[in-house]
């Protein structure tokens, strides 16, 4: 079995942006009636959070664990990384970047630094987009 060409795969899967927008739109559409009936926003939000927890729980139930220290686990990480890079600007360089990303994540994991990942990542915002 050969994977579909990148453009076809990107068209079928993409990075999820469209899916998230469509899902959010559908959630809002379903909630419109409750808003119109005067249901308090806190009650609506409580139920949205509850639904989110149920969705995460279901995904966790469906997940399949794998050992990243085995060759099969490393291959799975490479596939996941390549899939994540499919619709990015560097998609044409997946073969270069995917192994680098997997090695970096494994190094952080082995050093016990993944828990502190937020402290290692910085986002710089420049007013005006310069």
Tab-separated table of N, CA, C and O in Angstrom:
chain	number	residue	atom	x	y	z
A	1	UNK	N	0.858	-1.173	0.000
A	1	UNK	CA	0.000	0.000	0.000
A	1	UNK	C	0.898	1.228	0.000
A	1	UNK	O	1.774	1.361	0.836
A	2	UNK	N	0.662	2.112	-0.930
A	2	UNK	CA	1.448	3.336	-0.983
A	2	UNK	C	0.610	4.505	-0.492
A	2	UNK	O	-0.607	4.538	-0.691
A	3	UNK	N	1.254	5.454	0.192
A	3	UNK	CA	0.483	6.600	0.683
A	3	UNK	C	0.020	7.471	-0.470
A	3	UNK	O	0.646	7.494	-1.532
A	4	UNK	N	-1.089	8.193	-0.287
A	4	UNK	CA	-1.572	9.078	-1.352
A	4	UNK	C	-0.597	10.225	-1.562
A	4	UNK	O	0.180	10.554	-0.666
A	5	UNK	N	-0.597	10.829	-2.745
A	5	UNK	CA	0.265	11.987	-2.971
A	5	UNK	C	-0.025	13.063	-1.932
A	5	UNK	O	-1.132	13.174	-1.419
A	6	UNK	N	1.005	13.857	-1.615
A	6	UNK	CA	0.893	14.851	-0.548
A	6	UNK	C	-0.304	15.774	-0.749
A	6	UNK	O	-1.040	16.053	0.180
A	7	UNK	N	-0.513	16.268	-1.980
A	7	UNK	CA	-1.615	17.208	-2.195
A	7	UNK	C	-2.961	16.534	-1.940
A	7	UNK	O	-3.870	17.137	-1.378
A	8	UNK	N	-3.088	15.273	-2.337
A	8	UNK	CA	-4.337	14.552	-2.088
A	8	UNK	C	-4.517	14.321	-0.593
A	8	UNK	O	-5.604	14.508	-0.057
A	9	UNK	N	-3.432	13.933	0.093
A	9	UNK	CA	-3.522	13.691	1.524
A	9	UNK	C	-3.860	14.984	2.256
A	9	UNK	O	-4.681	15.001	3.162
A	10	UNK	N	-3.233	16.091	1.853
A	10	UNK	CA	-3.511	17.372	2.490
A	10	UNK	C	-4.960	17.777	2.261
A	10	UNK	O	-5.614	18.305	3.150
A	11	UNK	N	-5.467	17.493	1.061
A	11	UNK	CA	-6.864	17.820	0.766
A	11	UNK	C	-7.810	16.967	1.610
A	11	UNK	O	-8.861	17.427	2.038
A	12	UNK	N	-7.427	15.712	1.870
A	12	UNK	CA	-8.277	14.820	2.642
A	12	UNK	C	-8.146	15.049	4.144
A	12	UNK	O	-9.104	14.924	4.879
A	13	UNK	N	-6.946	15.361	4.608
A	13	UNK	CA	-6.698	15.448	6.040
A	13	UNK	C	-6.406	16.880	6.474
A	13	UNK	O	-7.056	17.430	7.326
A	14	UNK	N	-5.418	17.525	5.870
A	14	UNK	CA	-5.045	18.890	6.216
A	14	UNK	C	-4.533	19.002	7.632
A	14	UNK	O	-4.135	18.025	8.252
A	15	UNK	N	-4.560	20.214	8.159
A	15	UNK	CA	-4.054	20.425	9.513
A	15	UNK	C	-5.180	20.519	10.536
A	15	UNK	O	-4.935	20.727	11.707
A	16	UNK	N	-6.411	20.403	10.099
A	16	UNK	CA	-7.535	20.396	11.024
A	16	UNK	C	-8.208	21.738	11.216
A	16	UNK	O	-9.224	21.828	11.901
A	17	UNK	N	-7.659	22.797	10.608
A	17	UNK	CA	-8.222	24.127	10.803
A	17	UNK	C	-9.680	24.175	10.342
A	17	UNK	O	-10.557	24.649	11.073
A	18	UNK	N	-9.941	23.696	9.146
A	18	UNK	CA	-11.310	23.712	8.621
A	18	UNK	C	-12.228	22.869	9.496
A	18	UNK	O	-13.357	23.282	9.803
A	19	UNK	N	-11.754	21.716	9.932
A	19	UNK	CA	-12.569	20.845	10.785
A	19	UNK	C	-12.932	21.534	12.086
A	19	UNK	O	-14.076	21.447	12.553
A	20	UNK	N	-11.977	22.237	12.682
A	20	UNK	CA	-12.238	22.929	13.935
A	20	UNK	C	-13.263	24.037	13.734
A	20	UNK	O	-14.188	24.201	14.540
A	21	UNK	N	-13.130	24.784	12.650
A	21	UNK	CA	-14.080	25.871	12.375
A	21	UNK	C	-15.482	25.304	12.138
A	21	UNK	O	-16.471	25.827	12.666
A	22	UNK	N	-15.571	24.225	11.367
A	22	UNK	CA	-16.880	23.614	11.107
A	22	UNK	C	-17.499	23.053	12.386
A	22	UNK	O	-18.702	23.202	12.624
A	23	UNK	N	-16.677	22.412	13.201
A	23	UNK	CA	-17.174	21.860	14.455
A	23	UNK	C	-17.662	22.975	15.384
A	23	UNK	O	-18.746	22.884	15.967
A	24	UNK	N	-16.872	24.043	15.492
A	24	UNK	CA	-17.275	25.175	16.337
A	24	UNK	C	-18.570	25.800	15.816
A	24	UNK	O	-19.464	26.139	16.606
A	25	UNK	N	-18.692	25.938	14.512
A	25	UNK	CA	-19.910	26.490	13.921
A	25	UNK	C	-21.124	25.631	14.219
A	25	UNK	O	-22.207	26.151	14.532
A	26	UNK	N	-20.955	24.317	14.132
A	26	UNK	CA	-22.071	23.407	14.412
A	26	UNK	C	-22.456	23.456	15.888
A	26	UNK	O	-23.649	23.433	16.230
A	27	UNK	N	-21.454	23.545	16.772
A	27	UNK	CA	-21.752	23.661	18.203
A	27	UNK	C	-22.551	24.936	18.466
A	27	UNK	O	-23.558	24.920	19.173
A	28	UNK	N	-22.112	26.038	17.882
A	28	UNK	CA	-22.826	27.303	18.057
A	28	UNK	C	-24.247	27.231	17.510
A	28	UNK	O	-25.195	27.751	18.109
A	29	UNK	N	-24.395	26.569	16.371
A	29	UNK	CA	-25.725	26.420	15.774
A	29	UNK	C	-26.649	25.634	16.701
A	29	UNK	O	-27.820	25.995	16.890
A	30	UNK	N	-26.107	24.580	17.312
A	30	UNK	CA	-26.912	23.763	18.226
A	30	UNK	C	-27.247	24.516	19.508
A	30	UNK	O	-28.291	24.272	20.120
A	31	UNK	N	-26.382	25.433	19.906
A	31	UNK	CA	-26.598	26.185	21.142
A	31	UNK	C	-27.532	27.381	20.968
A	31	UNK	O	-28.049	27.913	21.955
A	32	UNK	N	-27.741	27.799	19.742
A	32	UNK	CA	-28.535	28.997	19.466
A	32	UNK	C	-29.909	28.933	20.135
A	32	UNK	O	-30.371	29.905	20.743
A	33	UNK	N	-30.568	27.802	20.046
A	33	UNK	CA	-31.893	27.644	20.643
A	33	UNK	C	-31.882	27.848	22.154
A	33	UNK	O	-32.796	28.457	22.719
A	34	UNK	N	-30.841	27.348	22.810
A	34	UNK	CA	-30.738	27.519	24.262
A	34	UNK	C	-30.546	28.993	24.631
A	34	UNK	O	-31.124	29.477	25.598
A	35	UNK	N	-29.751	29.688	23.838
A	35	UNK	CA	-29.527	31.115	24.075
A	35	UNK	C	-30.838	31.871	23.882
A	35	UNK	O	-31.204	32.728	24.697
A	36	UNK	N	-31.548	31.538	22.807
A	36	UNK	CA	-32.821	32.207	22.520
A	36	UNK	C	-33.863	31.930	23.596
A	36	UNK	O	-34.732	32.758	23.864
A	37	UNK	N	-33.788	30.753	24.239
A	37	UNK	CA	-34.720	30.414	25.312
A	37	UNK	C	-34.320	31.044	26.642
A	37	UNK	O	-35.043	30.930	27.632
A	38	UNK	N	-33.154	31.696	26.669
A	38	UNK	CA	-32.727	32.386	27.884
A	38	UNK	C	-31.941	31.549	28.867
A	38	UNK	O	-31.811	31.922	30.035
A	39	UNK	N	-31.420	30.411	28.419
A	39	UNK	CA	-30.590	29.592	29.309
A	39	UNK	C	-29.350	30.405	29.678
A	39	UNK	O	-28.718	31.023	28.815
A	40	UNK	N	-29.008	30.401	30.937
A	40	UNK	CA	-27.882	31.200	31.431
A	40	UNK	C	-26.572	30.724	30.789
A	40	UNK	O	-26.340	29.513	30.663
A	41	UNK	N	-25.720	31.670	30.381
A	41	UNK	CA	-24.448	31.313	29.733
A	41	UNK	C	-23.561	30.381	30.570
A	41	UNK	O	-22.853	29.540	30.022
A	42	UNK	N	-23.619	30.512	31.899
A	42	UNK	CA	-22.805	29.628	32.741
A	42	UNK	C	-23.267	28.180	32.636
A	42	UNK	O	-22.455	27.263	32.661
A	43	UNK	N	-24.556	27.974	32.495
A	43	UNK	CA	-25.089	26.612	32.339
A	43	UNK	C	-24.659	26.050	30.992
A	43	UNK	O	-24.242	24.898	30.882
A	44	UNK	N	-24.719	26.886	29.965
A	44	UNK	CA	-24.290	26.448	28.634
A	44	UNK	C	-22.808	26.073	28.666
A	44	UNK	O	-22.415	25.007	28.180
A	45	UNK	N	-21.985	26.928	29.266
A	45	UNK	CA	-20.538	26.660	29.319
A	45	UNK	C	-20.234	25.412	30.142
A	45	UNK	O	-19.353	24.629	29.790
A	46	UNK	N	-20.958	25.220	31.242
A	46	UNK	CA	-20.743	24.031	32.070
A	46	UNK	C	-20.976	22.766	31.237
A	46	UNK	O	-20.221	21.802	31.306
A	47	UNK	N	-22.023	22.794	30.423
A	47	UNK	CA	-22.340	21.628	29.598
A	47	UNK	C	-21.371	21.466	28.431
A	47	UNK	O	-21.072	20.344	28.021
A	48	UNK	N	-20.884	22.559	27.885
A	48	UNK	CA	-19.868	22.466	26.831
A	48	UNK	C	-18.602	21.830	27.397
A	48	UNK	O	-18.003	20.944	26.774
A	49	UNK	N	-18.199	22.267	28.587
A	49	UNK	CA	-17.004	21.675	29.225
A	49	UNK	C	-17.227	20.196	29.513
A	49	UNK	O	-16.329	19.376	29.330
A	50	UNK	N	-18.405	19.856	29.969
A	50	UNK	CA	-18.727	18.453	30.249
A	50	UNK	C	-18.651	17.617	28.967
A	50	UNK	O	-18.099	16.510	28.961
A	51	UNK	N	-19.190	18.160	27.882
A	51	UNK	CA	-19.140	17.452	26.594
A	51	UNK	C	-17.690	17.301	26.131
A	51	UNK	O	-17.311	16.256	25.592
A	52	UNK	N	-16.883	18.335	26.354
A	52	UNK	CA	-15.473	18.265	25.993
A	52	UNK	C	-14.747	17.168	26.758
A	52	UNK	O	-13.952	16.414	26.193
A	53	UNK	N	-15.044	17.063	28.056
A	53	UNK	CA	-14.434	16.005	28.875
A	53	UNK	C	-14.849	14.620	28.380
A	53	UNK	O	-14.036	13.698	28.321
A	54	UNK	N	-16.121	14.492	28.028
A	54	UNK	CA	-16.601	13.205	27.498
A	54	UNK	C	-15.902	12.857	26.177
A	54	UNK	O	-15.548	11.697	25.938
A	55	UNK	N	-15.705	13.869	25.330
A	55	UNK	CA	-15.035	13.637	24.050
A	55	UNK	C	-13.588	13.204	24.263
A	55	UNK	O	-13.116	12.254	23.623
A	56	UNK	N	-12.885	13.869	25.169
A	56	UNK	CA	-11.497	13.498	25.465
A	56	UNK	C	-11.438	12.088	26.047
A	56	UNK	O	-10.578	11.280	25.675
A	57	UNK	N	-12.377	11.766	26.921
A	57	UNK	CA	-12.442	10.436	27.511
A	57	UNK	C	-12.635	9.374	26.422
A	57	UNK	O	-11.984	8.332	26.436
A	58	UNK	N	-13.513	9.645	25.478
A	58	UNK	CA	-13.769	8.684	24.392
A	58	UNK	C	-12.522	8.506	23.523
A	58	UNK	O	-12.185	7.374	23.151
A	59	UNK	N	-11.836	9.599	23.212
A	59	UNK	CA	-10.601	9.503	22.415
A	59	UNK	C	-9.562	8.686	23.171
A	59	UNK	O	-8.870	7.849	22.585
A	60	UNK	N	-9.457	8.897	24.483
A	60	UNK	CA	-8.508	8.125	25.276
A	60	UNK	C	-8.862	6.641	25.285
A	60	UNK	O	-7.983	5.785	25.235
A	61	UNK	N	-10.161	6.332	25.319
A	61	UNK	CA	-10.595	4.932	25.265
A	61	UNK	C	-10.233	4.292	23.932
A	61	UNK	O	-9.916	3.108	23.866
A	62	UNK	N	-10.275	5.086	22.860
A	62	UNK	CA	-9.978	4.564	21.526
A	62	UNK	C	-8.494	4.557	21.202
A	62	UNK	O	-8.083	3.948	20.213
A	63	UNK	N	-7.693	5.233	22.015
A	63	UNK	CA	-6.258	5.348	21.726
A	63	UNK	C	-5.564	3.997	21.875
A	63	UNK	O	-6.009	3.123	22.619
A	64	UNK	N	-4.474	3.863	21.139
A	64	UNK	CA	-3.679	2.639	21.171
A	64	UNK	C	-2.268	3.012	21.631
A	64	UNK	O	-1.549	3.716	20.920
A	65	UNK	N	-1.874	2.565	22.823
A	65	UNK	CA	-0.539	2.913	23.313
A	65	UNK	C	0.552	2.165	22.545
A	65	UNK	O	0.316	1.078	22.014
A	66	UNK	N	1.720	2.765	22.481
A	66	UNK	CA	2.867	2.095	21.874
A	66	UNK	C	4.133	2.540	22.586
A	66	UNK	O	4.196	3.623	23.163
A	67	UNK	N	5.129	1.668	22.569
A	67	UNK	CA	6.392	1.919	23.259
A	67	UNK	C	7.337	2.660	22.319
A	67	UNK	O	7.778	2.111	21.312
A	68	UNK	N	7.644	3.905	22.646
A	68	UNK	CA	8.482	4.725	21.765
A	68	UNK	C	9.949	4.322	21.790
A	68	UNK	O	10.724	4.817	20.985
A	69	UNK	N	10.321	3.429	22.711
A	69	UNK	CA	11.722	3.009	22.764
A	69	UNK	C	12.016	1.873	21.782
A	69	UNK	O	13.172	1.528	21.565
A	70	UNK	N	10.975	1.306	21.175
A	70	UNK	CA	11.176	0.232	20.198
A	70	UNK	C	11.278	0.831	18.796
A	70	UNK	O	10.835	1.957	18.560
A	71	UNK	N	11.845	0.079	17.844
A	71	UNK	CA	11.888	0.574	16.464
A	71	UNK	C	10.491	0.864	15.909
A	71	UNK	O	10.302	1.847	15.191
A	72	UNK	N	9.511	0.033	16.274
A	72	UNK	CA	8.145	0.257	15.811
A	72	UNK	C	7.578	1.557	16.400
A	72	UNK	O	6.875	2.302	15.734
A	73	UNK	N	7.899	1.816	17.660
A	73	UNK	CA	7.449	3.038	18.304
A	73	UNK	C	8.076	4.273	17.683
A	73	UNK	O	7.407	5.284	17.469
A	74	UNK	N	9.362	4.170	17.367
A	74	UNK	CA	10.042	5.290	16.700
A	74	UNK	C	9.444	5.549	15.328
A	74	UNK	O	9.267	6.703	14.921
A	75	UNK	N	9.122	4.488	14.625
A	75	UNK	CA	8.495	4.631	13.308
A	75	UNK	C	7.126	5.295	13.423
A	75	UNK	O	6.768	6.140	12.610
A	76	UNK	N	6.383	4.939	14.466
A	76	UNK	CA	5.073	5.557	14.687
A	76	UNK	C	5.235	7.053	14.972
A	76	UNK	O	4.472	7.876	14.462
A	77	UNK	N	6.233	7.413	15.786
A	77	UNK	CA	6.491	8.827	16.059
A	77	UNK	C	6.840	9.572	14.778
A	77	UNK	O	6.377	10.692	14.556
A	78	UNK	N	7.660	8.961	13.922
A	78	UNK	CA	8.013	9.587	12.642
A	78	UNK	C	6.779	9.798	11.772
A	78	UNK	O	6.616	10.848	11.153
A	79	UNK	N	5.906	8.802	11.733
A	79	UNK	CA	4.678	8.923	10.939
A	79	UNK	C	3.794	10.041	11.487
A	79	UNK	O	3.233	10.831	10.725
A	80	UNK	N	3.648	10.098	12.808
A	80	UNK	CA	2.828	11.148	13.427
A	80	UNK	C	3.412	12.522	13.129
A	80	UNK	O	2.683	13.460	12.797
A	81	UNK	N	4.722	12.623	13.241
A	81	UNK	CA	5.386	13.899	12.983
A	81	UNK	C	5.208	14.305	11.523
A	81	UNK	O	4.897	15.459	11.223
A	82	UNK	N	5.409	13.371	10.617
A	82	UNK	CA	5.253	13.664	9.189
A	82	UNK	C	3.831	14.094	8.871
A	82	UNK	O	3.614	15.025	8.091
A	83	UNK	N	2.864	13.446	9.481
A	83	UNK	CA	1.468	13.818	9.269
A	83	UNK	C	1.215	15.242	9.760
A	83	UNK	O	0.544	16.028	9.094
A	84	UNK	N	1.781	15.581	10.919
A	84	UNK	CA	1.602	16.925	11.466
A	84	UNK	C	2.236	17.983	10.574
A	84	UNK	O	1.765	19.122	10.511
A	85	UNK	N	3.300	17.615	9.853
A	85	UNK	CA	4.000	18.568	8.988
A	85	UNK	C	3.399	18.663	7.588
A	85	UNK	O	3.798	19.520	6.804
A	86	UNK	N	2.442	17.802	7.266
A	86	UNK	CA	1.895	17.721	5.905
A	86	UNK	C	1.429	19.048	5.338
A	86	UNK	O	1.644	19.338	4.178
A	87	UNK	N	0.746	19.835	6.122
A	87	UNK	CA	0.177	21.053	5.567
A	87	UNK	C	0.922	22.307	6.032
A	87	UNK	O	0.417	23.408	5.925
A	88	UNK	N	2.118	22.111	6.531
A	88	UNK	CA	2.913	23.247	6.975
A	88	UNK	C	3.815	23.713	5.835
A	88	UNK	O	3.988	23.041	4.831
A	89	UNK	N	4.408	24.884	6.015
A	89	UNK	CA	5.302	25.431	4.987
A	89	UNK	C	6.494	24.520	4.712
A	89	UNK	O	7.030	24.530	3.612
A	90	UNK	N	6.895	23.748	5.714
A	90	UNK	CA	8.066	22.889	5.543
A	90	UNK	C	7.692	21.464	5.125
A	90	UNK	O	8.499	20.556	5.217
A	91	UNK	N	6.474	21.278	4.633
A	91	UNK	CA	5.999	19.940	4.260
A	91	UNK	C	6.903	19.265	3.236
A	91	UNK	O	7.092	18.058	3.263
A	92	UNK	N	7.487	20.062	2.345
A	92	UNK	CA	8.343	19.461	1.320
A	92	UNK	C	9.673	18.965	1.898
A	92	UNK	O	10.434	18.288	1.214
A	93	UNK	N	9.933	19.291	3.161
A	93	UNK	CA	11.175	18.869	3.810
A	93	UNK	C	10.904	17.954	5.004
A	93	UNK	O	11.693	17.907	5.947
A	94	UNK	N	9.797	17.223	4.945
A	94	UNK	CA	9.435	16.303	6.027
A	94	UNK	C	10.550	15.322	6.347
A	94	UNK	O	10.793	15.034	7.511
A	95	UNK	N	11.181	14.793	5.313
A	95	UNK	CA	12.217	13.785	5.518
A	95	UNK	C	13.381	14.330	6.339
A	95	UNK	O	14.049	13.573	7.043
A	96	UNK	N	13.615	15.618	6.259
A	96	UNK	CA	14.674	16.246	7.034
A	96	UNK	C	14.211	16.586	8.447
A	96	UNK	O	14.890	16.279	9.430
A	97	UNK	N	13.033	17.219	8.544
A	97	UNK	CA	12.586	17.740	9.830
A	97	UNK	C	11.971	16.691	10.752
A	97	UNK	O	12.121	16.785	11.975
A	98	UNK	N	11.258	15.714	10.211
A	98	UNK	CA	10.589	14.726	11.066
A	98	UNK	C	11.559	14.004	11.997
A	98	UNK	O	11.325	13.947	13.209
A	99	UNK	N	12.675	13.448	11.488
A	99	UNK	CA	13.611	12.786	12.409
A	99	UNK	C	14.209	13.754	13.439
A	99	UNK	O	14.419	13.382	14.595
A	100	UNK	N	14.441	15.002	13.031
A	100	UNK	CA	14.990	15.983	13.969
A	100	UNK	C	14.001	16.255	15.104
A	100	UNK	O	14.384	16.346	16.271
A	101	UNK	N	12.731	16.385	14.760
A	101	UNK	CA	11.700	16.658	15.768
A	101	UNK	C	11.551	15.471	16.709
A	101	UNK	O	11.484	15.633	17.934
A	102	UNK	N	11.523	14.253	16.142
A	102	UNK	CA	11.391	13.048	16.972
A	102	UNK	C	12.581	12.925	17.915
A	102	UNK	O	12.415	12.647	19.113
A	103	UNK	N	13.790	13.157	17.422
A	103	UNK	CA	14.982	13.084	18.271
A	103	UNK	C	14.920	14.122	19.387
A	103	UNK	O	15.271	13.837	20.530
A	104	UNK	N	14.463	15.340	19.059
A	104	UNK	CA	14.368	16.402	20.068
A	104	UNK	C	13.359	16.037	21.152
A	104	UNK	O	13.626	16.187	22.348
A	105	UNK	N	12.198	15.529	20.741
A	105	UNK	CA	11.166	15.157	21.713
A	105	UNK	C	11.641	13.993	22.580
A	105	UNK	O	11.444	13.997	23.803
A	106	UNK	N	12.294	13.006	21.968
A	106	UNK	CA	12.812	11.872	22.742
A	106	UNK	C	13.863	12.340	23.743
A	106	UNK	O	13.894	11.879	24.887
A	107	UNK	N	14.725	13.265	23.330
A	107	UNK	CA	15.750	13.795	24.236
A	107	UNK	C	15.119	14.519	25.414
A	107	UNK	O	15.544	14.357	26.558
A	108	UNK	N	14.108	15.330	25.131
A	108	UNK	CA	13.401	16.021	26.208
A	108	UNK	C	12.728	15.038	27.151
A	108	UNK	O	12.756	15.199	28.366
A	109	UNK	N	12.137	13.993	26.574
A	109	UNK	CA	11.457	12.984	27.385
A	109	UNK	C	12.457	12.256	28.285
A	109	UNK	O	12.222	12.075	29.475
A	110	UNK	N	13.584	11.838	27.710
A	110	UNK	CA	14.603	11.106	28.478
A	110	UNK	C	15.198	11.973	29.582
A	110	UNK	O	15.568	11.473	30.640
A	111	UNK	N	15.277	13.270	29.350
A	111	UNK	CA	15.817	14.183	30.360
A	111	UNK	C	14.767	14.584	31.387
A	111	UNK	O	15.071	15.308	32.329
A	112	UNK	N	13.543	14.123	31.185
A	112	UNK	CA	12.467	14.478	32.104
A	112	UNK	C	12.015	15.920	31.961
A	112	UNK	O	11.441	16.489	32.877
A	113	UNK	N	12.272	16.510	30.799
A	113	UNK	CA	11.974	17.928	30.597
A	113	UNK	C	10.626	18.184	29.934
A	113	UNK	O	10.250	19.339	29.779
A	114	UNK	N	9.924	17.149	29.518
A	114	UNK	CA	8.642	17.374	28.845
A	114	UNK	C	7.625	18.028	29.767
A	114	UNK	O	6.770	18.783	29.321
A	115	UNK	N	7.721	17.743	31.066
A	115	UNK	CA	6.796	18.371	32.008
A	115	UNK	C	7.026	19.870	32.094
A	115	UNK	O	6.123	20.628	32.407
A	116	UNK	N	8.263	20.296	31.820
A	116	UNK	CA	8.621	21.712	31.885
A	116	UNK	C	8.613	22.357	30.507
A	116	UNK	O	9.216	23.399	30.305
A	117	UNK	N	7.941	21.733	29.541
A	117	UNK	CA	7.984	22.200	28.159
A	117	UNK	C	7.513	23.640	28.010
A	117	UNK	O	8.075	24.402	27.239
A	118	UNK	N	6.505	24.036	28.771
A	118	UNK	CA	6.006	25.410	28.680
A	118	UNK	C	7.097	26.428	28.997
A	118	UNK	O	7.121	27.514	28.433
A	119	UNK	N	7.998	26.069	29.899
A	119	UNK	CA	9.064	27.007	30.254
A	119	UNK	C	10.152	27.058	29.180
A	119	UNK	O	10.977	27.966	29.178
A	120	UNK	N	10.165	26.078	28.268
A	120	UNK	CA	11.184	26.036	27.221
A	120	UNK	C	10.729	26.693	25.927
A	120	UNK	O	11.524	26.906	25.028
A	121	UNK	N	9.439	27.003	25.831
A	121	UNK	CA	8.884	27.570	24.595
A	121	UNK	C	8.484	29.020	24.847
A	121	UNK	O	7.818	29.319	25.836
A	122	UNK	N	8.899	29.881	23.956
A	122	UNK	CA	8.541	31.292	24.083
A	122	UNK	C	7.876	31.745	22.789
A	122	UNK	O	8.276	31.352	21.704
A	123	UNK	N	6.849	32.551	22.927
A	123	UNK	CA	6.166	33.129	21.776
A	123	UNK	C	6.393	34.626	21.827
A	123	UNK	O	6.073	35.268	22.827
A	124	UNK	N	6.970	35.135	20.767
A	124	UNK	CA	7.246	36.560	20.721
A	124	UNK	C	6.213	37.233	19.834
A	124	UNK	O	6.042	36.855	18.683
A	125	UNK	N	5.525	38.207	20.385
A	125	UNK	CA	4.522	38.935	19.613
A	125	UNK	C	5.042	40.323	19.353
A	125	UNK	O	5.465	41.040	20.268
A	126	UNK	N	4.994	40.702	18.092
A	126	UNK	CA	5.484	42.008	17.687
A	126	UNK	C	4.305	42.805	17.181
A	126	UNK	O	3.647	42.407	16.214
A	127	UNK	N	4.012	43.955	17.815
A	127	UNK	CA	2.891	44.780	17.353
A	127	UNK	C	3.074	45.189	15.889
A	127	UNK	O	4.184	45.510	15.460
A	128	UNK	N	2.012	45.106	15.134
A	128	UNK	CA	2.072	45.494	13.737
A	128	UNK	C	2.553	44.394	12.818
A	128	UNK	O	2.603	44.556	11.606
A	129	UNK	N	2.928	43.237	13.368
A	129	UNK	CA	3.347	42.107	12.553
A	129	UNK	C	4.712	42.231	11.928
A	129	UNK	O	5.071	41.492	11.045
A	130	UNK	N	5.531	43.186	12.391
A	130	UNK	CA	6.887	43.350	11.844
A	130	UNK	C	7.831	42.292	12.360
A	130	UNK	O	7.778	41.827	13.424
